[in-house]
Short mmCIF file of C-alpha atoms in Angstrom, two decimals:
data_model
loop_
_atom_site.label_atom_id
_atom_site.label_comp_id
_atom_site.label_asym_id
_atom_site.label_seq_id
_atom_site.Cartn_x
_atom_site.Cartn_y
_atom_site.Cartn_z
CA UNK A 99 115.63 107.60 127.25
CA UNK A 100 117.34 105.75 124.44
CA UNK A 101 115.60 104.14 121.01
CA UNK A 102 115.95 100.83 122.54
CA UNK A 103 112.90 101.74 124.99
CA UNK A 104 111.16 101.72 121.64
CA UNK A 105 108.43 98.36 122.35
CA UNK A 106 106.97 99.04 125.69
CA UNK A 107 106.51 102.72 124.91
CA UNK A 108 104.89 101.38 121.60
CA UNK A 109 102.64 99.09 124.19
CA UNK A 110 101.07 101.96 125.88
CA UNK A 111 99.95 103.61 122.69
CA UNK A 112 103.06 106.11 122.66
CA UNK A 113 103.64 104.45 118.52
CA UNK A 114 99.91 106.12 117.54
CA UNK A 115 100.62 109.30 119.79
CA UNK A 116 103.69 109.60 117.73
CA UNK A 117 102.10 108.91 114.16
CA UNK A 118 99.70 111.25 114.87
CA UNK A 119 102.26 114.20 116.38
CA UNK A 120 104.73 113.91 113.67
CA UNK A 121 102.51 113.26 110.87
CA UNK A 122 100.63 116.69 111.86
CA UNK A 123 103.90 118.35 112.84
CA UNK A 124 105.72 117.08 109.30
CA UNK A 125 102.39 117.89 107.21
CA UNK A 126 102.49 121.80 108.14
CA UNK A 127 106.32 122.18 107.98
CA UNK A 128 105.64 120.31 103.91
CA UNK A 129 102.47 121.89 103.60
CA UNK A 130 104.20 125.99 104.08
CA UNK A 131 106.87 124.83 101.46
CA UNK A 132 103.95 125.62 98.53
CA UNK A 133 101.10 126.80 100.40
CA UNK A 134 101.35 130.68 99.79
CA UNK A 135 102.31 130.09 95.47
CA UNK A 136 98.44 130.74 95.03
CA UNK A 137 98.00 133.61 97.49
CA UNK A 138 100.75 136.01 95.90
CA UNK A 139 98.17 138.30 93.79
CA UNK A 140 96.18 138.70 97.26
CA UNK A 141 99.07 139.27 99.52
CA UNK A 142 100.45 141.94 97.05
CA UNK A 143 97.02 143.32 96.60
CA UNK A 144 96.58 143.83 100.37
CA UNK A 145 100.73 144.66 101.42
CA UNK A 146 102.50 145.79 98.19
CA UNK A 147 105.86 144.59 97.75
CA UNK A 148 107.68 143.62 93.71
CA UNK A 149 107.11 141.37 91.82
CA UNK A 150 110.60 140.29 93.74
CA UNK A 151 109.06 140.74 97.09
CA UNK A 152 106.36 138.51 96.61
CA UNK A 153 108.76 135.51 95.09
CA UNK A 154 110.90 136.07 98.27
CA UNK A 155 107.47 134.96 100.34
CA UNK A 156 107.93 131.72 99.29
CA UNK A 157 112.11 131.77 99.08
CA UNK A 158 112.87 132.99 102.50
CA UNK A 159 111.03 129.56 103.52
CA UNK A 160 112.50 127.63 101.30
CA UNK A 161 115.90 128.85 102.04
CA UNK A 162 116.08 128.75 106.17
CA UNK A 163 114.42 125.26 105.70
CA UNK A 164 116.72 123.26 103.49
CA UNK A 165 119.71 125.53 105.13
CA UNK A 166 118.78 124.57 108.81
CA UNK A 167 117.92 120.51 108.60
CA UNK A 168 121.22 119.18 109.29
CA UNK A 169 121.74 121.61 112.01
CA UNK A 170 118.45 120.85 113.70
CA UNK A 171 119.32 117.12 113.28
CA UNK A 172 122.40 117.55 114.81
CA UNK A 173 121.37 119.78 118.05
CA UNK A 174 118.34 117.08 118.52
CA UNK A 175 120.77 114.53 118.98
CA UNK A 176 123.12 116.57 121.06
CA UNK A 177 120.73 118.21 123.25
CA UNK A 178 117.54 115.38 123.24
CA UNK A 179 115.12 115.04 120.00
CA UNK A 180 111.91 115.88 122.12
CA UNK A 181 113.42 118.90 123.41
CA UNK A 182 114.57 120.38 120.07
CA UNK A 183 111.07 119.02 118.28
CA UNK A 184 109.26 121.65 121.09
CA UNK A 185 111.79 124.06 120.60
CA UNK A 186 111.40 124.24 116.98
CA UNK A 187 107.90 123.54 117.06
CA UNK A 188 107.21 126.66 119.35
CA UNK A 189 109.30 129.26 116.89
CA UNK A 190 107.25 127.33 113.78
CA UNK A 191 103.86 128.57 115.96
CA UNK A 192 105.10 132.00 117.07
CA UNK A 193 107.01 132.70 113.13
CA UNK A 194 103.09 131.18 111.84
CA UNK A 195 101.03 134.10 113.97
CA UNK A 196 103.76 136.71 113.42
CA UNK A 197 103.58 136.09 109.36
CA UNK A 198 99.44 136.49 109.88
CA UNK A 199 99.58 139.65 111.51
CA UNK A 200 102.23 141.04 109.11
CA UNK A 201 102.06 144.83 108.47
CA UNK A 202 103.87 145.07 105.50
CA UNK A 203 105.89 143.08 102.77
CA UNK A 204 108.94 143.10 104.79
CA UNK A 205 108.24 141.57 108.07
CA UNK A 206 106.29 138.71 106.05
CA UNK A 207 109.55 138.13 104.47
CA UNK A 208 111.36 137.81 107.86
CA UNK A 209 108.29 136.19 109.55
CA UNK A 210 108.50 133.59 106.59
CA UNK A 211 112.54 133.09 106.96
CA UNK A 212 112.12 132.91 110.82
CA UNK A 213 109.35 130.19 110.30
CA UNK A 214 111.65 128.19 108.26
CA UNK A 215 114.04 127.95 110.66
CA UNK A 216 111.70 126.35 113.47
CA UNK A 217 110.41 123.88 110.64
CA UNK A 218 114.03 122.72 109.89
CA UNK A 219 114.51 121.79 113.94
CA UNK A 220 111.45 120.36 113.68
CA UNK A 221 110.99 117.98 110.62
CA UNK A 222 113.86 115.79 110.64
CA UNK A 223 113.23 115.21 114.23
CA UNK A 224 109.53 113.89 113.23
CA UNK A 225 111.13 110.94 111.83
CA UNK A 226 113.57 110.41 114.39
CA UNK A 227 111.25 110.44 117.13
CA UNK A 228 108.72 108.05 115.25
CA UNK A 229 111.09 105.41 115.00
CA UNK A 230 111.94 105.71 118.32
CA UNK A 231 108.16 105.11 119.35
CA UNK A 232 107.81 101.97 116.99
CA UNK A 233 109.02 97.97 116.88
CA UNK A 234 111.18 97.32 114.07
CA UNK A 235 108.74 94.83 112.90
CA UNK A 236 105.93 97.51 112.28
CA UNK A 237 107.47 100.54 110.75
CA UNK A 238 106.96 99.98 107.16
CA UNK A 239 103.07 100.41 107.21
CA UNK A 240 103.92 103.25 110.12
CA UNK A 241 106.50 104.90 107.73
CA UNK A 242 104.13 105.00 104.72
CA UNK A 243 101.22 106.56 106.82
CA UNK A 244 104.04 109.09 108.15
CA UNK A 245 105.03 109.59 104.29
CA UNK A 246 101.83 110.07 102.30
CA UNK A 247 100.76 112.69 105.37
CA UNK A 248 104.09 114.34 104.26
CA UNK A 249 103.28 113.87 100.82
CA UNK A 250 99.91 115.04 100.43
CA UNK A 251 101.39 118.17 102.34
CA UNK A 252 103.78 118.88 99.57
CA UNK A 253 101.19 118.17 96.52
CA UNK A 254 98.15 119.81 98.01
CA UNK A 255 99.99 123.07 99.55
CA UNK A 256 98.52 125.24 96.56
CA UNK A 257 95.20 124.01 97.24
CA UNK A 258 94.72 125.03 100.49
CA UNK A 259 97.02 128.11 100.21
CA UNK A 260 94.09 128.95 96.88
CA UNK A 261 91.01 127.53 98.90
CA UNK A 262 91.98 130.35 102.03
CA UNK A 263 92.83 132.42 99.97
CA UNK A 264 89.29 132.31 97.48
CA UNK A 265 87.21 131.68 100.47
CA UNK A 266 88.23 133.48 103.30
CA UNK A 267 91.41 135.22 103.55
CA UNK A 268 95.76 135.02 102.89
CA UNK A 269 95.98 135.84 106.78
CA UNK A 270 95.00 131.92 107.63
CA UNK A 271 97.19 130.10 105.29
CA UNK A 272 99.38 130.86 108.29
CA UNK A 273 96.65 131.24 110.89
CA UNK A 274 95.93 127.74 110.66
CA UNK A 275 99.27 126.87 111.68
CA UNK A 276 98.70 128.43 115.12
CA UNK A 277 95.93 126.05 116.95
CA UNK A 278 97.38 123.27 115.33
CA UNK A 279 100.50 124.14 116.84
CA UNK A 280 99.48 124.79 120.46
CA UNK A 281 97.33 121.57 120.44
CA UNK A 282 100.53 119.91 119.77
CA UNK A 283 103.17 121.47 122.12
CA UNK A 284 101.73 119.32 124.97
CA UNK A 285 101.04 116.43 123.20
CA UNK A 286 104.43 116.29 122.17
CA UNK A 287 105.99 116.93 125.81
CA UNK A 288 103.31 114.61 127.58
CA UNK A 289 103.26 111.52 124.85
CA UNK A 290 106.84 111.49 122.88
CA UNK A 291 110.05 109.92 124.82
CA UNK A 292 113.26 111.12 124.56
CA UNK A 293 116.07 110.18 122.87
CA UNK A 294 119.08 111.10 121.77
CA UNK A 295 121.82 109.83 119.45
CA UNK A 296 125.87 109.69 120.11
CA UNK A 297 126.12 112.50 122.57
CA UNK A 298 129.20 113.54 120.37
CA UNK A 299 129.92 117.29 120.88
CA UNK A 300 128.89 119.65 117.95
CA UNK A 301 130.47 119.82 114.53
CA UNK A 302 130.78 122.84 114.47
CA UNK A 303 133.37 123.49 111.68
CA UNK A 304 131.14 121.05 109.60
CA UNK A 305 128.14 122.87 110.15
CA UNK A 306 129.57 126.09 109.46
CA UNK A 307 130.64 124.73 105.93
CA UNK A 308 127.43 122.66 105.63
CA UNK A 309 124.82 125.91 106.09
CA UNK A 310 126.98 128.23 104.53
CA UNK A 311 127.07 125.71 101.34
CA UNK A 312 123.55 124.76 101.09
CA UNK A 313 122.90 128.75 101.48
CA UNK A 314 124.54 129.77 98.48
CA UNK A 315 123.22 127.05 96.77
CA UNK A 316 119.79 127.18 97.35
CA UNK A 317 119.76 130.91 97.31
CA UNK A 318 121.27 130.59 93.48
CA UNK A 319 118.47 128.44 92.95
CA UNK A 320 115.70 130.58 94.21
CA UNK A 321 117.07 133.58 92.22
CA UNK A 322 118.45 132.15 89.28
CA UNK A 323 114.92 132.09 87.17
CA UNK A 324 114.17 135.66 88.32
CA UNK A 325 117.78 137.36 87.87
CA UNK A 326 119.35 135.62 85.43
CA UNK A 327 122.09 132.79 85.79
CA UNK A 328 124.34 134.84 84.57
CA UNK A 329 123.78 137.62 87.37
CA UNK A 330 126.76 138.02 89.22
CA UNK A 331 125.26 137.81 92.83
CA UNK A 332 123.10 134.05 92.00
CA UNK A 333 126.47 133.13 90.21
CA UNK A 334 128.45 134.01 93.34
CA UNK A 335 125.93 131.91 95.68
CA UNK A 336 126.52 128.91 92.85
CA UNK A 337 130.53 128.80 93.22
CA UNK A 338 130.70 129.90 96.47
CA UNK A 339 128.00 127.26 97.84
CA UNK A 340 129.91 124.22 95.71
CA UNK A 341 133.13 125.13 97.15
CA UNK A 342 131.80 125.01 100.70
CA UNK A 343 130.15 122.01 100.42
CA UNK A 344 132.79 120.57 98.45
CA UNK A 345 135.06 121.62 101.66
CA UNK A 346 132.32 120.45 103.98
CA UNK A 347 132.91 116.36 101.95
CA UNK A 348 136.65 116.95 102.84
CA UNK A 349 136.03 117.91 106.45
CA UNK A 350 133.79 114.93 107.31
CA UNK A 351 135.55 112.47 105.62
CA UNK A 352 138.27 113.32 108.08
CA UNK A 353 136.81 114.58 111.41
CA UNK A 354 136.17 112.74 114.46
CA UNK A 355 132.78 114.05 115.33
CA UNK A 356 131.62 114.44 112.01
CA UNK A 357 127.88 115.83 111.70
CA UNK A 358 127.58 114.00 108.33
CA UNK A 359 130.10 111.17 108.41
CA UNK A 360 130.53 110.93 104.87
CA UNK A 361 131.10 106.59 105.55
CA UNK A 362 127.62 106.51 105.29
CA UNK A 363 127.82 107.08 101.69
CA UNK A 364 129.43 104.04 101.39
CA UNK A 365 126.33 102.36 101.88
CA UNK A 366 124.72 101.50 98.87
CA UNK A 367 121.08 101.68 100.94
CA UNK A 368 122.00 105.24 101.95
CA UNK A 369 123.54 106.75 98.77
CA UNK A 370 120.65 105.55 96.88
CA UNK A 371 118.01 106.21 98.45
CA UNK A 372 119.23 109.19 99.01
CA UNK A 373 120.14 109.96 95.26
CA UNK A 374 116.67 108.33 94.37
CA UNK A 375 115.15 111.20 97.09
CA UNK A 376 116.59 114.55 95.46
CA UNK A 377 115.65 112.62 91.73
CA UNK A 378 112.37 112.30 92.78
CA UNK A 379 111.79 116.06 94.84
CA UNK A 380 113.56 117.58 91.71
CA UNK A 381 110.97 116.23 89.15
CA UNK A 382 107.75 116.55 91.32
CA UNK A 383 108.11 119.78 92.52
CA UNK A 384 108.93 121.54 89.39
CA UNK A 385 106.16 119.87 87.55
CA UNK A 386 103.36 120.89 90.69
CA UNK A 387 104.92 124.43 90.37
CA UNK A 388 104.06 124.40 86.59
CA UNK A 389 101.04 122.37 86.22
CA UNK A 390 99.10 124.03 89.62
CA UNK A 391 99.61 127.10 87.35
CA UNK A 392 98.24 125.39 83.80
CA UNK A 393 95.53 124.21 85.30
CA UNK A 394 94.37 128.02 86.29
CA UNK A 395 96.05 130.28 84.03
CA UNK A 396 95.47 128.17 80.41
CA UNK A 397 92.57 125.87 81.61
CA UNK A 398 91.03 128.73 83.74
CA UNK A 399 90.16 126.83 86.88
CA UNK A 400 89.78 128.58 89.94
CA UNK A 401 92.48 127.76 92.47
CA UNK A 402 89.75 125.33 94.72
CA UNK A 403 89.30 123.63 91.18
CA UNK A 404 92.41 123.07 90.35
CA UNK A 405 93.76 121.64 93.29
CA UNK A 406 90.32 119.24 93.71
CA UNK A 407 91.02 117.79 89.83
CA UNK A 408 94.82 117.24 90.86
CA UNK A 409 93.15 115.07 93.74
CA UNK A 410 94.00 111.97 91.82
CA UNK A 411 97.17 112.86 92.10
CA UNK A 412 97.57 114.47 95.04
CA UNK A 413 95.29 112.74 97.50
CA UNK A 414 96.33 109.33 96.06
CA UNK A 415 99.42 108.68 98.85
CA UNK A 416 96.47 108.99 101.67
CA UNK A 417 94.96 105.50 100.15
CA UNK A 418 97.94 103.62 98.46
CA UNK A 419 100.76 104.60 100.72
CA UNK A 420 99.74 102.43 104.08
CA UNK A 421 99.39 98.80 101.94
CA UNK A 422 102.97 100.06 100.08
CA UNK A 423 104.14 100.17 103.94
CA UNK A 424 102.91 96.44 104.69
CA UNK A 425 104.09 95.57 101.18
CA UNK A 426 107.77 96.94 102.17
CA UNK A 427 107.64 95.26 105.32
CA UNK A 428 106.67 92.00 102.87
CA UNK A 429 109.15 92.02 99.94
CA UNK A 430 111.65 94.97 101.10
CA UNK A 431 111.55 98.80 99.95
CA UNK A 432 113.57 99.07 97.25
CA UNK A 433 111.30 97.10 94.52
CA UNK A 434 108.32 99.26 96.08
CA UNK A 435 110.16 102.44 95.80
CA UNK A 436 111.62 101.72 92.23
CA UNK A 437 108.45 100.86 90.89
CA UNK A 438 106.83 103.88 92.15
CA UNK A 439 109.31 105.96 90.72
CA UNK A 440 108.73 104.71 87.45
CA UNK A 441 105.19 104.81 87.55
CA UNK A 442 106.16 108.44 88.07
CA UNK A 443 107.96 108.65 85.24
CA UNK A 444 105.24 107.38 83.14
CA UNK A 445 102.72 109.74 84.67
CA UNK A 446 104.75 112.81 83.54
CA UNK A 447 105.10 111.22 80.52
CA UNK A 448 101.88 111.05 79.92
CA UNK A 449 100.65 114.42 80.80
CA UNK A 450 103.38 115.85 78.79
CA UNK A 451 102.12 114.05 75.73
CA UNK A 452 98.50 115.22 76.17
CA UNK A 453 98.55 119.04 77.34
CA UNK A 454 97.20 121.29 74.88
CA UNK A 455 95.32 124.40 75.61
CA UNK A 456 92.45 122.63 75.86
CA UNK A 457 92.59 119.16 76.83
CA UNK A 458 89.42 117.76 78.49
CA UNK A 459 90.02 116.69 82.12
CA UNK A 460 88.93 112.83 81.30
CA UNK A 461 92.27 113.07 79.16
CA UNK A 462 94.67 113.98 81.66
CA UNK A 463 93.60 111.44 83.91
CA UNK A 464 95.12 108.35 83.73
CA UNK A 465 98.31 110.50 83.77
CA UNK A 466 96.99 111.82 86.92
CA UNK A 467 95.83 108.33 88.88
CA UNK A 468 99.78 106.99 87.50
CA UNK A 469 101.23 109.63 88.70
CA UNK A 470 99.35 109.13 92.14
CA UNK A 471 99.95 105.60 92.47
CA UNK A 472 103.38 106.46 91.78
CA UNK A 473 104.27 109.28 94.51
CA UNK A 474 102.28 106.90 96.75
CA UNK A 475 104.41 103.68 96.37
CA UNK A 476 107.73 106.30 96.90
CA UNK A 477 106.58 107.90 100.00
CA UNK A 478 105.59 104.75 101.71
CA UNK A 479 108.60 102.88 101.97
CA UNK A 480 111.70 105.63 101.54
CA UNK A 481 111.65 106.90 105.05
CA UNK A 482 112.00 103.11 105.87
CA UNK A 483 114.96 103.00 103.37
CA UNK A 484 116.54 105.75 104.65
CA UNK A 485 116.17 104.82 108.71
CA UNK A 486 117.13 101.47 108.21
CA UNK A 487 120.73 101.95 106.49
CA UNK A 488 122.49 103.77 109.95
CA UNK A 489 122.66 102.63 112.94
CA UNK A 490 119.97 103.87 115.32
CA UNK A 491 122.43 106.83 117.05
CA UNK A 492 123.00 108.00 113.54
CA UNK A 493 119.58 108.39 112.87
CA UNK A 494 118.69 111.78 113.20
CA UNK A 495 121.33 112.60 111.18
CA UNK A 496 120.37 110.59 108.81
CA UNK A 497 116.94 111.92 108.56
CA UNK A 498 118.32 115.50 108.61
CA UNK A 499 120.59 114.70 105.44
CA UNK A 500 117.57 113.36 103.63
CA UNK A 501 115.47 116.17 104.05
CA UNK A 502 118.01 118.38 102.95
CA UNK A 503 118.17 116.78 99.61
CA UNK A 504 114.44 116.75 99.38
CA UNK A 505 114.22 120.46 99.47
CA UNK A 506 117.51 121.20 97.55
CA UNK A 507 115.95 118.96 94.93
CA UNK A 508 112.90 121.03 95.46
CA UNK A 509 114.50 124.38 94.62
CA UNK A 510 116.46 122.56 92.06
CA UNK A 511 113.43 121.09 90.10
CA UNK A 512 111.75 124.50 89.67
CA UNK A 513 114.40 126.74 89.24
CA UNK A 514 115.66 123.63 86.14
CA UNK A 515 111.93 123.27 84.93
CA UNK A 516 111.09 127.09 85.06
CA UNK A 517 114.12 127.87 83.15
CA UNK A 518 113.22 125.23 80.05
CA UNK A 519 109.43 126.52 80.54
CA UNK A 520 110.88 130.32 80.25
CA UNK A 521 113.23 129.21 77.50
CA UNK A 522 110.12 127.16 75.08
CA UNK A 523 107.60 129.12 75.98
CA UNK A 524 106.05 131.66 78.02
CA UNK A 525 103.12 133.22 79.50
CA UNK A 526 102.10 135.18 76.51
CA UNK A 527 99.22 133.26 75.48
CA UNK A 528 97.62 129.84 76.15
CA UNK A 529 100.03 127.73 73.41
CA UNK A 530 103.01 129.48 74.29
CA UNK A 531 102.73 128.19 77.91
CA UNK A 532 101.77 124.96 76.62
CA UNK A 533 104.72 124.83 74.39
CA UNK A 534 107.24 125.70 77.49
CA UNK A 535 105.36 123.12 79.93
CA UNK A 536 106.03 120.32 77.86
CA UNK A 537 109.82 119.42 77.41
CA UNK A 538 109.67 120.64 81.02
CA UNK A 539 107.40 118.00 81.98
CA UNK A 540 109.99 115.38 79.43
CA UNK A 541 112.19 116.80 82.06
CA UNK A 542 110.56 115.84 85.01
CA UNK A 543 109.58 112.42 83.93
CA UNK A 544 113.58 111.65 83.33
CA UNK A 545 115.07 112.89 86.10
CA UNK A 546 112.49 110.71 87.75
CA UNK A 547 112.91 107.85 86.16
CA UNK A 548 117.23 108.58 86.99
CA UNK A 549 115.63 108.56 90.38
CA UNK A 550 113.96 104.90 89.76
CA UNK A 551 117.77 103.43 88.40
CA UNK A 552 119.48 104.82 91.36
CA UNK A 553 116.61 103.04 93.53
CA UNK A 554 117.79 100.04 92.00
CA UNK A 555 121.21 100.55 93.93
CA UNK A 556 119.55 100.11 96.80
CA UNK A 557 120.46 96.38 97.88
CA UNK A 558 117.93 93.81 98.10
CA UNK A 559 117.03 93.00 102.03
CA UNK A 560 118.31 89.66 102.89
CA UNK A 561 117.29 89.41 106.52
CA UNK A 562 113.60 90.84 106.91
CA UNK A 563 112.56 91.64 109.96
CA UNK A 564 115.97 91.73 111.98
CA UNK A 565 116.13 94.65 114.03
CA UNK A 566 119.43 97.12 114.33
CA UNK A 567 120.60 98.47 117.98
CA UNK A 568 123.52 101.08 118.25
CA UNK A 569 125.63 98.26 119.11
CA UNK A 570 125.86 96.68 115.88
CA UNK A 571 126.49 97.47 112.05
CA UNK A 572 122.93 98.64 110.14
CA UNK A 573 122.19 95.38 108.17
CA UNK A 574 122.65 97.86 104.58
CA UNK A 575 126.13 98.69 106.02
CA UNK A 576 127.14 95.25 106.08
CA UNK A 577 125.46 94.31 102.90
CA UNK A 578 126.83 96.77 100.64
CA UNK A 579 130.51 96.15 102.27
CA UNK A 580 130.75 92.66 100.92
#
């Protein structure tokens, strides 16, 4: 079944079966990205491992994850989106219950890496298969549901990984995965359509170049603030991964069947909101990793506490996101994702000017409700953005690209923001860990403010509402070519 069956499945309710699948299916592949940060001291209590052992926990995820999207893209529309979204849905479950019952350190490390792997199959198919589901006309205020669910996921993952954890145990940070997960495999088979995009056969030169790139990438991220940059192995991954991916530009500027046609970047729509996407990962996650960890270790907050007075920020996308979808639909996404960028910006900014070891929480916030707003007013529109700048066969490649910047800014922004926080301060005493969260927060708030400019790229719509078929140019395609 192609996209273009889109309106009568959306007529029989198959649009809110899909919100509702992919939003739940996207908010526990987000939510695992940061959910076990505040469950390493119990984990290593209860399995042992190094200090090293427990950071890998949280890496091995991170890793498989940003590795696998493109590929998972790719074999959804090769082999049917549906099908893949089960497949990778049912190794998410299975990876979820082994990483629960894990008996030691090790196999919660593999458990972890294997569960990444289902979750990049799965996520960029969640967009895919929305848009599939929905009219044209109604995806903005669809999209920004779809993206604060995704959002909140990502801001709120040490919350629930530290409420589990306080309350009843580390086993059901990943427990909780596991009903959720067989509730949806038949959903998911019974409600979603199928689609799929060019039927092109498999890059499979271009993937090889693409994984093995992003691999030694991210893993030089990951291990770069706990080896050293200079350690010959993360410096290795560094070279190694920018030379693949470097090759991978070359190959799919020339190939046929290229998995990421690299004309796509020729669209102002898609480079921007695409460079707006890692700008905006990069400077939110490293400043969650860092101020999840203030708000307990120099404000001495419990983990539940924390993560309810980081609500404002956190929970905001839940009530703002939505109208920034109907606004989208309104004026376009690109003033609605600019803005929110910079109000952002100004949130960090604003935080960073006000920590101290003991700030009152009325202080912090306005810096908190900006910040909010802000995240809220990105999320909403920015899948939009990036959906509507391909044409509909290219879009689940599309989504798989975007994704993959999103977590490589990820590991980016708190390996970058760790490093300044390491290289200021410390975690020696209160002030010294106020002094290195600071200019690492003045570090967030640029790069996402870089991320607002390059937002600006983006060009203005100019025929609202039209709708784009795999028979004709994506409106962005045409506008950034004259």
């Amino acid at each position: 079944m192609s996209q273009q069956t889109a309106p009568s499945t959306a007529r029989h309710g198959g649009a809110i079966w899909a919100l509702v699948i992919t939003s739940v299916a996207g908010f526990m592949a987000s939510l695992d990205n940061l959910v076990v940060t505040t469950a390493l001291p119990a984990i290593r209590k209860d399995l042992g491992g190094a200090l090293d052992d427990l950071e890998w926990t949280v890496s091995a995820y991170t890793l498989t994850f940003a590795v696998l999207l493109m590929f998972g893209a790719a074999l959804g529309d090769r082999f049917g989106r549906r099908r893949l979204f089960l497949a990778g849905l049912t190794v998410f479950t299975g990876a979820s219950a082994a990483a629960a019952m894990a008996p030691g350190i090790d196999s919660l490390i593999a458990a972890r890496a294997v569960q990444g792997a289902g979750a990049a199959v799965m996520m960029p198919l969640t967009l895919t298969l929305l848009t599939a589901a929905v009219p044209a006309a109604k995806r903005g205020m669809v999209y920004g549901i779809w993206g604060a669910v995704n959002g909140l996921a990502v801001a709120s993952g040490p919350l629930i990984g530290g409420s589990l954890t306080e309350h009843v145990s580390w086993h059901w940070i990943f427990w909780l995965n596991v009903p959720v997960g067989l509730a949806l495999l038949p959903l998911a088979r019974l409600r979603l359509a199928e689609s799929h995009g060019t039927g092109a056969p498999l890059d499979i030169p271009g993937t090889l170049l693409a994984s093995g790139g992003l691999f030694g990438i991210v893993y030089g991220l990951v291990r770069g603030p706990a080896d050293g940059w200079t350690d010959s192995v993360v410096l290795t991954g560094l070279l190694a991964g920018g030379a693949l991916l470097v090759a991978f530009v070359v190959h799919s500027s020339r190939a046929r069947n290229a998995m990421l046609p690299m004309r796509l970047f020729r669209s102002r729509a898609f480079a921007g909101i695409n460079a707006a996407s890692l700008l905006m990962f990069l400077g939110m996650f490293g400043s969650i990793f860092l101020l999840s960890q203030y708000m307990q270790g120099v404000l001495g907050y419990s983990p539940t506490e924390a993560g309810l007075r980081m609500l404002p920020w956190t929970g905001m996308p839940m009530l703002v996101a939505p109208v920034a979808g109907m606004l989208s639909d309104r004026i376009g996404g690109r003033p609605v994702v600019a803005a929110g960028l910079f109000l952002q910006a100004v949130g960090l900014g604003y935080l960073a000017s006000v920590v101290t070891a003991d700030v009152s929480y009325a202080a912090q916030l306005p810096g908190l409700i900006v910040s909010g707003i802000g995240m809220a007013l990105y999320f909403a529109p920015a899948a939009n953005l990036v959906m509507s700048s391909v044409r509909s066969s290219e879009q689940g490649i599309a989504s798989g690209a975007n994704n993959a910047l999103r977590e490589v800014g990820g590991a980016l922004g708190i390996a970058i923001m760790s490093s300044i926080f390491s290289a200021q301060g410390g975690y020696e005493s209160a002030q010294s860990f106020v002094d290195g969260l600071r200019p690492a927060l003045v570090t967030g708030a640029a790069t996402v403010a870089l991320g607002g400019l390059a937002a600006l790229l983006i060009p203005a719509r100019r025929t609202p509402g039209r709708i784009v078929t795999s028979a004709e140019p994506a409106p962005a395609l045409e506008a950034s070519a004259r």
